[in-house]
mmCIF file of N, CA and C in Angstrom:
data_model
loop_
_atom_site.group_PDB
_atom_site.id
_atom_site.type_symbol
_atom_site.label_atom_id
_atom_site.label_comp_id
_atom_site.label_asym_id
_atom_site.label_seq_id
_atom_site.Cartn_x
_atom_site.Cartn_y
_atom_site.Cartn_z
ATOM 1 N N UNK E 7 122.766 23.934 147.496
ATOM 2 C CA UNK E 7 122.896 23.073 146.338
ATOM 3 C C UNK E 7 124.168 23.410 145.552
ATOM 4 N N UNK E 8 124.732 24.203 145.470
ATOM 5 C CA UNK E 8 125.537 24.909 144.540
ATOM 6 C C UNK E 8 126.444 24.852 145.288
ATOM 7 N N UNK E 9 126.659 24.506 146.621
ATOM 8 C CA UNK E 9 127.752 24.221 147.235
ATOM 9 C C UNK E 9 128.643 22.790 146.712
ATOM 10 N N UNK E 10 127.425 22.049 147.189
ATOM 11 C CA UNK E 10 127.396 20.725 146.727
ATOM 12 C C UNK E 10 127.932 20.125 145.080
ATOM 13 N N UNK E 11 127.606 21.177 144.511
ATOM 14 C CA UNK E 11 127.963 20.699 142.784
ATOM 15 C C UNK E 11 129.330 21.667 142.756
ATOM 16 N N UNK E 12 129.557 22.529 143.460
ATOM 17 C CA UNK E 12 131.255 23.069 143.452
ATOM 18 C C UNK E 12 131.749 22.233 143.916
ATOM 19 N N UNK E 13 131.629 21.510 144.616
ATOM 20 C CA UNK E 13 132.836 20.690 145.758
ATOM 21 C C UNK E 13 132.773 19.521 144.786
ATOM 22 N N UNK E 14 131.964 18.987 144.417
ATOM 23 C CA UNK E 14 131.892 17.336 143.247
ATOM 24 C C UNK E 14 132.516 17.955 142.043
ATOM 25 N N UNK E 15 132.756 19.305 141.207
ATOM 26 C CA UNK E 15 133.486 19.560 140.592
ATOM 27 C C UNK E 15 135.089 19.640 140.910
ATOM 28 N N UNK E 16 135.219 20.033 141.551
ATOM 29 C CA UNK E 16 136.661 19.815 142.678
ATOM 30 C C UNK E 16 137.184 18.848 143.049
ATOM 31 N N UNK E 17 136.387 17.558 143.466
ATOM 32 C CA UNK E 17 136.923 16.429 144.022
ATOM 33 C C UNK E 17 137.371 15.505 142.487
ATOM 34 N N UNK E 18 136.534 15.935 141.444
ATOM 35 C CA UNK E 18 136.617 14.908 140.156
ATOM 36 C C UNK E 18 137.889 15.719 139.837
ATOM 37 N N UNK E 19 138.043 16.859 139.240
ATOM 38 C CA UNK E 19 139.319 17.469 139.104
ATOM 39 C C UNK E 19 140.697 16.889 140.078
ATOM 40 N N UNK E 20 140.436 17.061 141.076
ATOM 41 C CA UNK E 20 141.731 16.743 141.961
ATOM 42 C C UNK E 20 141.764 15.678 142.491
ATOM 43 N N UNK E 21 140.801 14.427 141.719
ATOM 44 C CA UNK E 21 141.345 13.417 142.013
ATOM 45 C C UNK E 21 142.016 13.093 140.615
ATOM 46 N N UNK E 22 141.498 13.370 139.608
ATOM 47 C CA UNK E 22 142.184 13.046 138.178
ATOM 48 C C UNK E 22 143.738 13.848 138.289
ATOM 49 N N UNK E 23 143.847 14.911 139.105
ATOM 50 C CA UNK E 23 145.387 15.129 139.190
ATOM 51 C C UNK E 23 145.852 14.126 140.408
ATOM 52 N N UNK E 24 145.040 13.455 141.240
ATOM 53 C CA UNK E 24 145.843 12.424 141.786
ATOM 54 C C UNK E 24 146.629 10.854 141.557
ATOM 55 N N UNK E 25 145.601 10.853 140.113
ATOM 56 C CA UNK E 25 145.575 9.430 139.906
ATOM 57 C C UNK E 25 146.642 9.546 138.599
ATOM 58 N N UNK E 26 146.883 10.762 138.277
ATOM 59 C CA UNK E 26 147.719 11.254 137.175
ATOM 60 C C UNK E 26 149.196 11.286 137.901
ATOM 61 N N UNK E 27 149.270 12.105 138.891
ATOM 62 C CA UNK E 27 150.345 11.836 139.760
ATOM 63 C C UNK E 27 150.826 10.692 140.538
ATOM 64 N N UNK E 28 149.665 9.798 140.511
ATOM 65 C CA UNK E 28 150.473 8.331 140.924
ATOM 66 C C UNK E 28 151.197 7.788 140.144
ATOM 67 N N UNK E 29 150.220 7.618 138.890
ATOM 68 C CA UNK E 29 150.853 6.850 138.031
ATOM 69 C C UNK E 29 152.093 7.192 137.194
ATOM 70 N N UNK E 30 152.217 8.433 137.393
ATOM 71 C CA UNK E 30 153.975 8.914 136.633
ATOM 72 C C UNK E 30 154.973 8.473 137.627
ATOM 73 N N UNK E 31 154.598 8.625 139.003
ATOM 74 C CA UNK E 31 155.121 7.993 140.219
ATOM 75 C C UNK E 31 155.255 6.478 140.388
ATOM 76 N N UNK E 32 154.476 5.920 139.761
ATOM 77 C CA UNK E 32 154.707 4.274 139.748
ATOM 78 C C UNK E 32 155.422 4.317 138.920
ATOM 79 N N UNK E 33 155.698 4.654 137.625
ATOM 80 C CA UNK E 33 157.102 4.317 136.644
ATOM 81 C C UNK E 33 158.169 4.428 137.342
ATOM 82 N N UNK E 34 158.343 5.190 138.454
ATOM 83 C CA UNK E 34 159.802 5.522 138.860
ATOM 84 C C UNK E 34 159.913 4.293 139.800
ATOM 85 N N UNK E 35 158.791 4.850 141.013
ATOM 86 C CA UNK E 35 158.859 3.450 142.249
ATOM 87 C C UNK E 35 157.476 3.117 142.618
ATOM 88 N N UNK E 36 157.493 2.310 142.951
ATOM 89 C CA UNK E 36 155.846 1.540 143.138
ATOM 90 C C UNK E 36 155.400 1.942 144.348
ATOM 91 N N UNK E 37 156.031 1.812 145.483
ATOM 92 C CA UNK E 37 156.168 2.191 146.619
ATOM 93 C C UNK E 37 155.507 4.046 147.059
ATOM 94 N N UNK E 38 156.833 4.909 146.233
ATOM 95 C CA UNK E 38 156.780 5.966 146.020
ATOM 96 C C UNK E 38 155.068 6.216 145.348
ATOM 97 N N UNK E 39 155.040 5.777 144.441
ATOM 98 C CA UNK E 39 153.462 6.150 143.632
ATOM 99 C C UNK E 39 152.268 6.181 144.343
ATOM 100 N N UNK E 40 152.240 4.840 144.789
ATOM 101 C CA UNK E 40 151.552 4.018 146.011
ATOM 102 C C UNK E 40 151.144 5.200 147.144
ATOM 103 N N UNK E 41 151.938 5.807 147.743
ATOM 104 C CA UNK E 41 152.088 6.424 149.048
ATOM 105 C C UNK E 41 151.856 7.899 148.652
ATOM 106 N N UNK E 42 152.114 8.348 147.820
ATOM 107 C CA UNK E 42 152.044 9.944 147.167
ATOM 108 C C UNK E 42 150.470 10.026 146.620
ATOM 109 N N UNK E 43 150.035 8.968 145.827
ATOM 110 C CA UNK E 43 148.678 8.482 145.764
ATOM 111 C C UNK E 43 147.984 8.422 146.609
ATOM 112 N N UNK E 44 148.403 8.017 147.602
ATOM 113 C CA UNK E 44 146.750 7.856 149.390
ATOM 114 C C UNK E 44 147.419 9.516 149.485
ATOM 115 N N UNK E 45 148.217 9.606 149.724
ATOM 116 C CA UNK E 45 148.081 11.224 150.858
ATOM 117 C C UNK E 45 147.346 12.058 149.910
ATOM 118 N N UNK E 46 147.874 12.033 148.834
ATOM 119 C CA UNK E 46 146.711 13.044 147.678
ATOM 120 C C UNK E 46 145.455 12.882 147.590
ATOM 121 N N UNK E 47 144.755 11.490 147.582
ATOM 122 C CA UNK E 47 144.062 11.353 147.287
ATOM 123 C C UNK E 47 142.625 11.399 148.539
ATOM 124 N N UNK E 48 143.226 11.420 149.807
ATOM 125 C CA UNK E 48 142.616 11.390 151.126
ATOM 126 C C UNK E 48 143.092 13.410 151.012
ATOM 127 N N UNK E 49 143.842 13.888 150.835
ATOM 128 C CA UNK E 49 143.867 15.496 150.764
ATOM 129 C C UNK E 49 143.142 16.545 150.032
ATOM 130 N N UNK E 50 142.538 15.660 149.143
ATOM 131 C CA UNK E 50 141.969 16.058 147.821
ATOM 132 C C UNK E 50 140.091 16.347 148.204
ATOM 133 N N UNK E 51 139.871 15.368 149.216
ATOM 134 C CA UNK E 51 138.618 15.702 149.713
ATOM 135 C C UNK E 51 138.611 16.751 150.967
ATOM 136 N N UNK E 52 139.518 17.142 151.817
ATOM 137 C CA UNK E 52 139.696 18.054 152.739
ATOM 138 C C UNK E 52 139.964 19.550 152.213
ATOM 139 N N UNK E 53 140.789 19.407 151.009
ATOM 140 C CA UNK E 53 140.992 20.772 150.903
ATOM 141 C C UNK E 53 140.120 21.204 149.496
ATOM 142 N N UNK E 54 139.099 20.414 148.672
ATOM 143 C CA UNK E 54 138.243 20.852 147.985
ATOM 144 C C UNK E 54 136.973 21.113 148.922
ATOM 145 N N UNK E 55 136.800 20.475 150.109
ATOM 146 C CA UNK E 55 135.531 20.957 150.985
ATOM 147 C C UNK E 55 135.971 22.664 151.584
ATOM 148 N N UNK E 56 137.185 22.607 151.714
ATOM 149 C CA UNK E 56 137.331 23.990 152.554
ATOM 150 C C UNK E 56 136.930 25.383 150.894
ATOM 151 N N UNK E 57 137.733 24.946 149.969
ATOM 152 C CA UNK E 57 137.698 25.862 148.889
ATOM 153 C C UNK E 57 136.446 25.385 148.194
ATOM 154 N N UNK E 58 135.522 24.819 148.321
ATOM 155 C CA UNK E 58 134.304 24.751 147.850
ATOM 156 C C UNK E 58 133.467 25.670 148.941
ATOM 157 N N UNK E 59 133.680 26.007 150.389
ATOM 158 C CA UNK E 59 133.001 26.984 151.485
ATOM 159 C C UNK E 59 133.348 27.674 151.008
ATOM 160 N N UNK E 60 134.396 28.159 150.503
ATOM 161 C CA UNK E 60 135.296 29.564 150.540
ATOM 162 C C UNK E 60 134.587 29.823 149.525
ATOM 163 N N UNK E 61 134.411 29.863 148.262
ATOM 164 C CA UNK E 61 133.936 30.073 147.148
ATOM 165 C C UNK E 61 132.239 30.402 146.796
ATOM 166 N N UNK E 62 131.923 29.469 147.662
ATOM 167 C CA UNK E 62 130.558 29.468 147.659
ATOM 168 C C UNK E 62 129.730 30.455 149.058
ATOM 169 N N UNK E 63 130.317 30.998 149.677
ATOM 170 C CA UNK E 63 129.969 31.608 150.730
ATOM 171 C C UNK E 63 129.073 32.875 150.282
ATOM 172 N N UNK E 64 128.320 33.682 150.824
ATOM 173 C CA UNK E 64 127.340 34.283 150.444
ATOM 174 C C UNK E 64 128.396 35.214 150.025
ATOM 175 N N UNK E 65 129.570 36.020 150.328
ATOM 176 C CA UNK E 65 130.281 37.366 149.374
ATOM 177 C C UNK E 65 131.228 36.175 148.475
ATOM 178 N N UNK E 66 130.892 35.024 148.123
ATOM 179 C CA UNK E 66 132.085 34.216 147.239
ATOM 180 C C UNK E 66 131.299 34.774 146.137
ATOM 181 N N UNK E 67 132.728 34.116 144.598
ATOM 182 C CA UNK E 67 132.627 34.133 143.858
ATOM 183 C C UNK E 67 131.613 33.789 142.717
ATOM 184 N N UNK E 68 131.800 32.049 143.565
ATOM 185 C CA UNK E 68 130.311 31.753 142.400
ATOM 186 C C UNK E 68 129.297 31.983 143.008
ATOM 187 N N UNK E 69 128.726 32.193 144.164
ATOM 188 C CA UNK E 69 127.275 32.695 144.453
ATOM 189 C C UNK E 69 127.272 34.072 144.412
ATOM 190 N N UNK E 70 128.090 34.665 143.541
ATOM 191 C CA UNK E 70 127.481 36.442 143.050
ATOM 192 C C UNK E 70 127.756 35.924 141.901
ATOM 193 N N UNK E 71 127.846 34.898 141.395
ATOM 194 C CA UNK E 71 127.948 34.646 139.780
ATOM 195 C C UNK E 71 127.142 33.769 139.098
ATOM 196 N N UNK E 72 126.141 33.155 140.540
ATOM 197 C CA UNK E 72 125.112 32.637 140.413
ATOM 198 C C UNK E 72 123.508 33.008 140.609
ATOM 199 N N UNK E 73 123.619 33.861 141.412
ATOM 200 C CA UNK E 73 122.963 34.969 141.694
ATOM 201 C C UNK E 73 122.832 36.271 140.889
ATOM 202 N N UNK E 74 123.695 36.312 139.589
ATOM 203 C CA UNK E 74 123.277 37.458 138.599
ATOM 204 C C UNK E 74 123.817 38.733 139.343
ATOM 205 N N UNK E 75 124.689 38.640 140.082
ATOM 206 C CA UNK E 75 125.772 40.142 140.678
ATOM 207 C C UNK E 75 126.824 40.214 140.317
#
């Protein structure tokens, strides 16, 4: 369970830095924004699933911090 609510904390975070980074990127070029936007935003679920395992793994961080160790 606690895997699950790390990784949905992660994906809301790093998509709000994606959608933050498009859009400073669309002022410049539309194109540019557009395209920097999908790769982030399709990257953002791959590498919050890996650092949501990593974290949550039985010697991780938050499950000895969830677990009262």
């Amino acid at each position: 369970m606690s895997l699950m609510v790390v990784y949905v904390i992660l994906v809301f975070a790093g998509q709000a830095l994606a959608v933050t980074i498009g859009i400073l990127l669309d002022n410049i070029s539309k194109a540019l924004g557009l395209t920097v936007f999908l790769v982030l935003y399709f990257s953002v679920f791959v590498v919050c699933w890996k650092l949501a395992v990593r974290l949550t793994d039985p010697g991780g961080i938050v499950h000895a911090r969830l677990s009262g160790r």
